mmCIF file of C-alpha atoms in Angstrom:
data_model
loop_
_atom_site.group_PDB
_atom_site.id
_atom_site.type_symbol
_atom_site.label_atom_id
_atom_site.label_comp_id
_atom_site.label_asym_id
_atom_site.label_seq_id
_atom_site.Cartn_x
_atom_site.Cartn_y
_atom_site.Cartn_z
ATOM 1 C CA MET A 21 190.489 170.766 164.829
ATOM 2 C CA LYS A 22 193.058 170.818 162.036
ATOM 3 C CA GLU A 23 196.546 171.822 163.156
ATOM 4 C CA ARG A 24 197.542 175.107 161.563
ATOM 5 C CA ALA A 25 200.755 175.224 159.557
ATOM 6 C CA ALA A 26 203.423 177.744 160.519
ATOM 7 C CA ILE A 27 204.217 178.797 156.918
ATOM 8 C CA THR A 28 202.706 177.613 153.652
ATOM 9 C CA TRP A 29 203.695 178.223 150.074
ATOM 10 C CA ILE A 30 201.934 177.039 146.916
ATOM 11 C CA ALA A 31 204.654 177.002 144.268
ATOM 12 C CA SER A 32 205.780 174.904 141.315
ATOM 13 C CA LEU A 33 209.277 173.978 140.269
ATOM 14 C CA VAL A 34 208.870 175.484 136.815
ATOM 15 C CA GLY A 35 210.239 174.292 133.477
ATOM 16 C CA ASP A 36 210.137 170.963 131.680
ATOM 17 C CA ASP A 37 212.345 168.128 130.475
ATOM 18 C CA ARG A 38 213.508 170.118 127.440
ATOM 19 C CA LEU A 39 215.485 172.417 129.702
ATOM 20 C CA ASP A 40 216.950 169.469 131.593
ATOM 21 C CA ASP A 41 218.016 167.845 128.314
ATOM 22 C CA LEU A 42 219.603 171.067 127.039
ATOM 23 C CA LEU A 43 221.677 171.495 130.197
ATOM 24 C CA ASP A 44 222.830 167.859 130.042
ATOM 25 C CA LYS A 45 223.778 168.156 126.364
ATOM 26 C CA ASN A 46 225.705 171.445 126.500
ATOM 27 C CA GLY A 47 226.937 171.716 130.073
ATOM 28 C CA GLY A 48 230.469 170.674 129.127
ATOM 29 C CA SER A 49 231.057 173.538 126.685
ATOM 30 C CA GLN A 50 232.920 176.477 128.228
ATOM 31 C CA GLU A 51 231.597 178.873 125.563
ATOM 32 C CA TRP A 52 228.031 177.741 126.196
ATOM 33 C CA LYS A 53 228.392 178.036 129.982
ATOM 34 C CA GLU A 54 229.780 181.577 129.652
ATOM 35 C CA ALA A 55 226.896 182.573 127.381
ATOM 36 C CA LEU A 56 224.467 181.054 129.868
ATOM 37 C CA ARG A 57 226.073 183.038 132.717
ATOM 38 C CA VAL A 58 225.767 186.355 130.844
ATOM 39 C CA CYS A 59 222.107 185.801 130.023
ATOM 40 C CA LEU A 60 221.193 184.564 133.497
ATOM 41 C CA GLU A 61 222.772 187.649 135.074
ATOM 42 C CA GLN A 62 220.624 189.795 132.816
ATOM 43 C CA ILE A 63 217.490 187.896 133.883
ATOM 44 C CA GLU A 64 218.492 188.272 137.544
ATOM 45 C CA ARG A 65 218.824 192.047 137.152
ATOM 46 C CA ARG A 66 215.863 192.834 134.911
ATOM 47 C CA GLY A 67 213.633 189.756 134.676
ATOM 48 C CA TYR A 68 214.053 189.606 130.895
ATOM 49 C CA LEU A 69 216.676 189.823 128.128
ATOM 50 C CA ARG A 70 217.415 193.056 126.290
ATOM 51 C CA ALA A 71 219.014 193.462 122.884
ATOM 52 C CA GLU A 72 222.258 194.770 124.358
ATOM 53 C CA GLN A 73 225.305 193.730 122.346
ATOM 54 C CA THR A 74 226.945 191.477 124.953
ATOM 55 C CA THR A 75 223.637 189.791 125.757
ATOM 56 C CA ARG A 76 222.767 189.462 122.062
ATOM 57 C CA GLU A 77 226.021 187.634 121.318
ATOM 58 C CA ALA A 78 225.510 185.312 124.274
ATOM 59 C CA LEU A 79 221.899 184.725 123.292
ATOM 60 C CA ASP A 80 222.944 183.782 119.739
ATOM 61 C CA ILE A 81 225.220 181.060 121.165
ATOM 62 C CA LEU A 82 222.331 179.612 123.177
ATOM 63 C CA ILE A 83 219.999 179.766 120.181
ATOM 64 C CA ALA A 84 222.505 177.931 117.980
ATOM 65 C CA ALA A 85 222.943 175.175 120.580
ATOM 66 C CA SER A 86 219.248 174.695 121.295
ATOM 67 C CA HIS A 87 217.573 175.621 117.980
ATOM 68 C CA TRP A 88 215.001 177.540 120.033
ATOM 69 C CA SER A 89 213.741 181.066 119.437
ATOM 70 C CA ALA A 90 214.973 183.993 121.513
ATOM 71 C CA GLU A 91 211.597 184.057 123.275
ATOM 72 C CA GLN A 92 211.865 180.359 124.182
ATOM 73 C CA ILE A 93 215.398 180.833 125.507
ATOM 74 C CA GLU A 94 214.299 183.798 127.597
ATOM 75 C CA GLN A 95 211.399 181.824 129.096
ATOM 76 C CA GLN A 96 213.603 178.868 129.998
ATOM 77 C CA LEU A 97 216.225 181.113 131.623
ATOM 78 C CA GLN A 98 213.509 182.875 133.578
ATOM 79 C CA ASN A 99 212.525 179.424 134.840
ATOM 80 C CA ILE A 100 216.096 178.766 136.013
ATOM 81 C CA VAL A 101 216.200 182.038 137.951
ATOM 82 C CA THR A 102 212.756 181.436 139.453
ATOM 83 C CA ASN A 103 213.691 177.909 140.552
ATOM 84 C CA HIS A 104 216.961 179.065 142.093
ATOM 85 C CA ARG A 105 215.146 181.681 144.178
ATOM 86 C CA ARG A 106 212.498 179.182 145.247
ATOM 87 C CA VAL A 107 215.025 176.585 146.388
ATOM 88 C CA GLU A 108 216.846 179.237 148.425
ATOM 89 C CA ILE A 109 213.611 180.097 150.215
ATOM 90 C CA ILE A 110 212.842 176.454 150.977
ATOM 91 C CA ASN A 111 216.306 175.923 152.411
ATOM 92 C CA ARG A 112 215.844 178.841 154.805
ATOM 93 C CA LEU A 113 212.192 178.377 155.780
ATOM 94 C CA ALA A 114 212.051 174.597 156.190
ATOM 95 C CA PRO A 115 213.480 174.835 159.739
ATOM 96 C CA LEU A 116 210.626 177.248 160.608
ATOM 97 C CA GLY A 117 207.949 174.739 159.625
ATOM 98 C CA LEU A 118 207.364 175.439 155.930
ATOM 99 C CA ARG A 119 204.780 173.374 154.061
ATOM 100 C CA LEU A 120 205.394 173.523 150.310
ATOM 101 C CA TYR A 121 202.442 172.536 148.113
ATOM 102 C CA GLY A 122 203.842 171.950 144.644
ATOM 103 C CA ASN A 123 204.055 169.903 141.476
ATOM 104 C CA ASP A 124 205.874 166.594 140.981
ATOM 105 C CA ARG A 125 209.010 168.236 139.568
ATOM 106 C CA TRP A 126 209.998 169.008 143.161
ATOM 107 C CA LYS A 127 210.503 165.280 143.691
ATOM 108 C CA LYS A 128 213.560 165.434 141.400
ATOM 109 C CA LEU A 129 215.341 167.461 144.095
ATOM 110 C CA MET A 130 214.540 165.116 146.951
ATOM 111 C CA PRO A 131 217.674 162.941 146.606
ATOM 112 C CA TYR A 132 219.821 166.068 146.981
ATOM 113 C CA ASN A 133 217.857 168.442 149.216
ATOM 114 C CA ALA A 134 216.650 167.528 152.700
ATOM 115 C CA ALA A 135 214.692 170.790 153.000
ATOM 116 C CA VAL A 136 212.520 169.843 150.017
ATOM 117 C CA VAL A 137 211.928 166.390 151.529
ATOM 118 C CA ALA A 138 210.827 167.946 154.818
ATOM 119 C CA SER A 139 208.583 170.598 153.246
ATOM 120 C CA PHE A 140 206.983 169.023 150.185
ATOM 121 C CA HIS A 141 203.278 168.202 149.969
ATOM 122 C CA SER A 142 201.666 167.307 146.652
ATOM 123 C CA ALA A 143 199.329 169.967 145.261
ATOM 124 C CA LYS A 144 197.314 167.394 143.293
ATOM 125 C CA SER A 145 194.631 167.432 145.976
ATOM 126 C CA LEU A 146 194.055 171.175 145.477
ATOM 127 C CA ALA A 147 191.295 170.866 142.905
ATOM 128 C CA SER A 148 189.202 173.947 143.662
ATOM 129 C CA HIS A 149 189.353 177.493 144.934
ATOM 130 C CA ALA A 150 187.848 176.263 148.196
ATOM 131 C CA ASP A 151 190.793 173.878 148.616
ATOM 132 C CA LEU A 152 193.223 176.781 148.256
ATOM 133 C CA MET A 153 191.334 178.899 150.757
ATOM 134 C CA ASP A 154 191.387 176.013 153.227
ATOM 135 C CA ILE A 155 195.191 175.957 152.956
ATOM 136 C CA TYR A 156 195.446 179.700 153.555
ATOM 137 C CA ASP A 157 192.952 179.735 156.429
ATOM 138 C CA ASN A 158 194.896 177.004 158.199
ATOM 139 C CA SER A 159 198.287 178.728 157.844
ATOM 140 C CA LEU A 160 199.794 181.327 160.138
ATOM 141 C CA ILE A 161 201.838 182.803 157.291
ATOM 142 C CA SER A 162 201.512 182.418 153.502
ATOM 143 C CA ILE A 163 204.318 183.582 151.238
ATOM 144 C CA ASN A 164 204.312 184.740 147.640
ATOM 145 C CA LEU A 165 207.282 184.955 145.283
ATOM 146 C CA PRO A 166 206.270 185.785 141.683
ATOM 147 C CA GLN A 167 208.172 184.300 138.773
ATOM 148 C CA ALA A 168 211.127 186.284 137.441
ATOM 149 C CA GLN A 169 209.121 187.629 134.488
ATOM 150 C CA ALA A 170 206.020 188.665 136.473
ATOM 151 C CA GLY A 171 207.014 192.331 136.587
ATOM 152 C CA THR A 172 204.684 194.619 138.533
ATOM 153 C CA GLY A 173 201.571 192.458 138.170
ATOM 154 C CA ILE A 174 199.930 190.655 141.064
ATOM 155 C CA GLN A 175 198.533 187.141 141.180
ATOM 156 C CA TYR A 176 194.977 186.522 142.289
ATOM 157 C CA ARG A 177 196.247 184.325 145.128
ATOM 158 C CA VAL A 178 197.590 187.519 146.705
ATOM 159 C CA LEU A 179 194.012 188.756 147.075
ATOM 160 C CA ASP A 180 192.948 185.327 148.345
ATOM 161 C CA VAL A 181 195.527 185.406 151.128
ATOM 162 C CA LEU A 182 194.676 189.005 152.014
ATOM 163 C CA ALA A 183 191.075 187.852 152.544
ATOM 164 C CA SER A 184 192.059 184.813 154.630
ATOM 165 C CA ARG A 185 193.118 184.064 158.222
ATOM 166 C CA SER A 186 196.765 183.907 157.091
ATOM 167 C CA LEU A 187 199.346 186.685 157.025
ATOM 168 C CA LEU A 188 200.674 187.409 153.536
ATOM 169 C CA LEU A 189 204.404 187.997 153.003
ATOM 170 C CA THR A 190 205.034 188.900 149.358
ATOM 171 C CA LYS A 191 208.100 190.006 147.405
ATOM 172 C CA ALA A 192 208.516 193.774 147.228
ATOM 173 C CA VAL A 193 208.410 195.040 143.621
ATOM 174 C CA ALA A 194 208.954 198.684 142.691
ATOM 175 C CA GLY A 195 205.845 200.152 141.088
ATOM 176 C CA SER A 196 203.783 197.070 141.934
ATOM 177 C CA ASP A 197 200.071 196.973 141.195
ATOM 178 C CA LEU A 198 199.611 196.404 144.936
ATOM 179 C CA SER A 199 200.748 199.991 145.483
ATOM 180 C CA TYR A 200 198.530 201.165 142.631
ATOM 181 C CA LEU A 201 195.481 199.466 144.170
ATOM 182 C CA PHE A 202 196.070 200.113 147.859
ATOM 183 C CA GLY A 203 198.547 203.015 148.034
ATOM 184 C CA ASN A 204 202.180 203.086 149.100
ATOM 185 C CA GLU A 205 201.319 203.127 152.819
ATOM 186 C CA ASN A 206 199.224 199.949 152.767
ATOM 187 C CA PRO A 207 199.571 197.318 155.554
ATOM 188 C CA ILE A 208 200.686 194.476 153.282
ATOM 189 C CA GLU A 209 203.931 192.923 154.508
ATOM 190 C CA THR A 210 206.669 192.645 151.872
ATOM 191 C CA PHE A 211 210.262 191.456 151.789
ATOM 192 C CA SER A 212 213.099 192.752 149.636
ATOM 193 C CA ASN A 213 215.498 189.850 150.101
ATOM 194 C CA LEU A 214 215.785 186.419 151.658
ATOM 195 C CA GLU A 215 217.139 187.671 154.970
ATOM 196 C CA GLU A 216 214.191 190.023 155.420
ATOM 197 C CA LEU A 217 211.743 187.227 154.592
ATOM 198 C CA VAL A 218 213.263 184.936 157.220
ATOM 199 C CA SER A 219 213.349 187.739 159.792
ATOM 200 C CA LYS A 220 209.699 188.657 159.273
ATOM 201 C CA CYS A 221 208.591 185.017 159.401
ATOM 202 C CA GLN A 222 210.410 184.578 162.707
ATOM 203 C CA PHE A 223 208.930 187.792 164.116
ATOM 204 C CA TYR A 224 205.310 187.043 163.268
ATOM 205 C CA LEU A 225 205.541 183.404 164.376
ATOM 206 C CA GLU A 226 206.682 184.678 167.770
ATOM 207 C CA HIS A 227 204.264 187.654 168.044
ATOM 208 C CA GLU A 228 200.691 186.447 167.613
ATOM 209 C CA ALA A 229 199.007 189.733 168.549
ATOM 210 C CA GLU A 230 200.952 191.636 165.886
ATOM 211 C CA ARG A 231 200.226 188.922 163.330
ATOM 212 C CA THR A 232 196.456 188.922 163.897
ATOM 213 C CA ALA A 233 196.336 192.726 163.948
ATOM 214 C CA ARG A 234 198.076 192.914 160.567
ATOM 215 C CA ILE A 235 195.739 190.260 159.155
ATOM 216 C CA ALA A 236 192.724 192.325 160.253
ATOM 217 C CA GLU A 237 194.125 195.347 158.396
ATOM 218 C CA CYS A 238 194.680 193.270 155.247
ATOM 219 C CA ASN A 239 191.192 191.735 155.457
ATOM 220 C CA ALA A 240 189.759 195.249 155.531
ATOM 221 C CA LEU A 241 191.622 196.145 152.326
ATOM 222 C CA VAL A 242 189.747 193.549 150.279
ATOM 223 C CA SER A 243 186.459 193.382 152.189
ATOM 224 C CA ARG A 244 184.611 195.114 149.336
ATOM 225 C CA GLY A 245 185.181 195.210 145.597
ATOM 226 C CA TYR A 246 187.560 192.260 145.177
ATOM 227 C CA SER A 247 185.409 189.115 145.109
ATOM 228 C CA PHE A 248 185.104 187.159 141.851
ATOM 229 C CA GLU A 249 181.473 188.242 141.600
ATOM 230 C CA GLU A 250 182.329 191.926 141.979
ATOM 231 C CA ARG A 251 185.239 191.776 139.531
ATOM 232 C CA VAL A 252 183.182 189.940 136.875
ATOM 233 C CA SER A 253 180.327 192.391 137.295
ATOM 234 C CA GLU A 254 182.687 195.334 136.800
ATOM 235 C CA TYR A 255 184.297 193.703 133.769
ATOM 236 C CA LEU A 256 180.903 193.095 132.184
ATOM 237 C CA THR A 257 179.757 196.606 132.972
ATOM 238 C CA ARG A 258 182.768 197.983 131.121
ATOM 239 C CA SER A 259 182.500 195.585 128.181
ATOM 240 C CA ASN A 260 178.805 194.847 127.753
ATOM 241 C CA ALA A 261 176.219 196.539 129.956
ATOM 242 C CA ARG A 262 173.429 194.246 128.753
ATOM 243 C CA ALA A 263 175.324 191.142 129.838
ATOM 244 C CA ALA A 264 176.120 192.765 133.176
ATOM 245 C CA ALA A 265 172.433 193.477 133.761
ATOM 246 C CA THR A 266 171.616 189.857 132.933
ATOM 247 C CA CYS A 267 174.120 188.617 135.501
ATOM 248 C CA LEU A 268 172.858 191.031 138.137
ATOM 249 C CA ASP A 269 169.262 189.943 137.455
ATOM 250 C CA GLN A 270 170.443 186.356 137.792
ATOM 251 C CA ARG A 271 171.450 186.973 141.409
ATOM 252 C CA ARG A 272 167.855 187.986 142.099
ATOM 253 C CA SER A 273 166.416 185.062 140.067
ATOM 254 C CA PRO A 274 168.826 182.113 140.406
ATOM 255 C CA ALA A 275 166.810 179.946 138.018
ATOM 256 C CA SER A 276 167.501 182.211 135.049
ATOM 257 C CA PRO A 277 170.681 181.644 133.011
ATOM 258 C CA GLY A 278 173.265 184.373 132.653
ATOM 259 C CA SER A 279 175.781 185.133 129.932
ATOM 260 C CA ILE A 280 179.303 186.486 129.607
ATOM 261 C CA ALA A 281 180.181 188.286 126.366
ATOM 262 C CA LEU A 282 183.657 187.461 125.089
ATOM 263 C CA VAL A 283 185.476 190.724 124.370
ATOM 264 C CA SER A 284 189.062 191.733 123.831
ATOM 265 C CA ALA A 285 190.924 193.792 126.408
ATOM 266 C CA GLU A 286 191.442 196.507 123.789
ATOM 267 C CA SER A 287 187.710 196.935 123.266
ATOM 268 C CA ILE A 288 187.142 198.032 126.858
ATOM 269 C CA CYS A 289 190.065 200.439 127.122
ATOM 270 C CA ALA A 290 189.463 204.172 127.159
ATOM 271 C CA GLY A 291 189.582 205.849 123.795
ATOM 272 C CA ARG A 292 187.978 203.040 121.767
ATOM 273 C CA GLY A 293 184.664 204.808 121.370
ATOM 274 C CA GLY A 294 182.767 202.832 123.967
ATOM 275 C CA ARG A 295 181.036 200.552 121.430
ATOM 276 C CA PRO A 296 180.631 196.936 122.687
ATOM 277 C CA LEU A 297 182.193 194.223 120.548
ATOM 278 C CA GLU A 298 179.591 192.020 118.873
ATOM 279 C CA THR A 299 180.382 188.499 120.046
ATOM 280 C CA ALA A 300 178.743 185.264 120.990
ATOM 281 C CA ALA A 301 177.975 184.625 124.638
ATOM 282 C CA LEU A 302 178.749 181.676 126.900
ATOM 283 C CA PRO A 303 176.213 180.374 129.419
ATOM 284 C CA ILE A 304 177.287 180.540 133.037
ATOM 285 C CA GLN A 305 175.969 178.927 136.185
ATOM 286 C CA PRO A 306 174.018 181.085 138.675
ATOM 287 C CA TRP A 307 176.046 182.695 141.457
#
């Protein structure tokens, strides 16, 4: 039987070589470093840059040095903030048995960070949804930390973990879609800061009965209505009832092909008159 991991995390070290090159090229300029500090603090607080005067002036300095657009600068700074938070988590959770499944950019930190060396496992072998579920099912705890710009949205892996044998610990976000879907008093475990994350990991690793009880509550949350099949069927019902009927018939007759109509998000929103968008369809494999 496969040994279960104490804590797992599937996370990339985000960004690319362009950011590395920019930091190497301009890191010696005091003006540039001050502008970088101002913008990073804004990202830390809000997750994005606003057109406030002090931020705008700092942003203009970064644009002039990089020749990137404001949107490109914002994205790269969001990557810096995300990476900083992720490295902090690895440093604290590695002693508790963290397994980090990530991309090759993590290897750049290995000469400088023993926690990354101890935790890192390549994610190249995770080629399918089944591979991801195998990771979750063989983990006592799975953590989730969205990127700085994610806002209130949730990632589908959150639903995957909620449906697994692993306990989800996810970053608390005010007004999150998790609260919208499941209510404010839902059983999903969240953390507001690094200390709380470490504390909850330690607690649930030492209290198996509480961990399994919380997992059972989370499994119940997503037991109906949240599978890929159910979500696709609902999407098709809203966007193209004929295509939805075809897919539902397909479940009864697996040999018959189905179709998914390509529609815009706007066309299925309330207030658009309810008329399906005329589009081509793509064949899909039977469920």
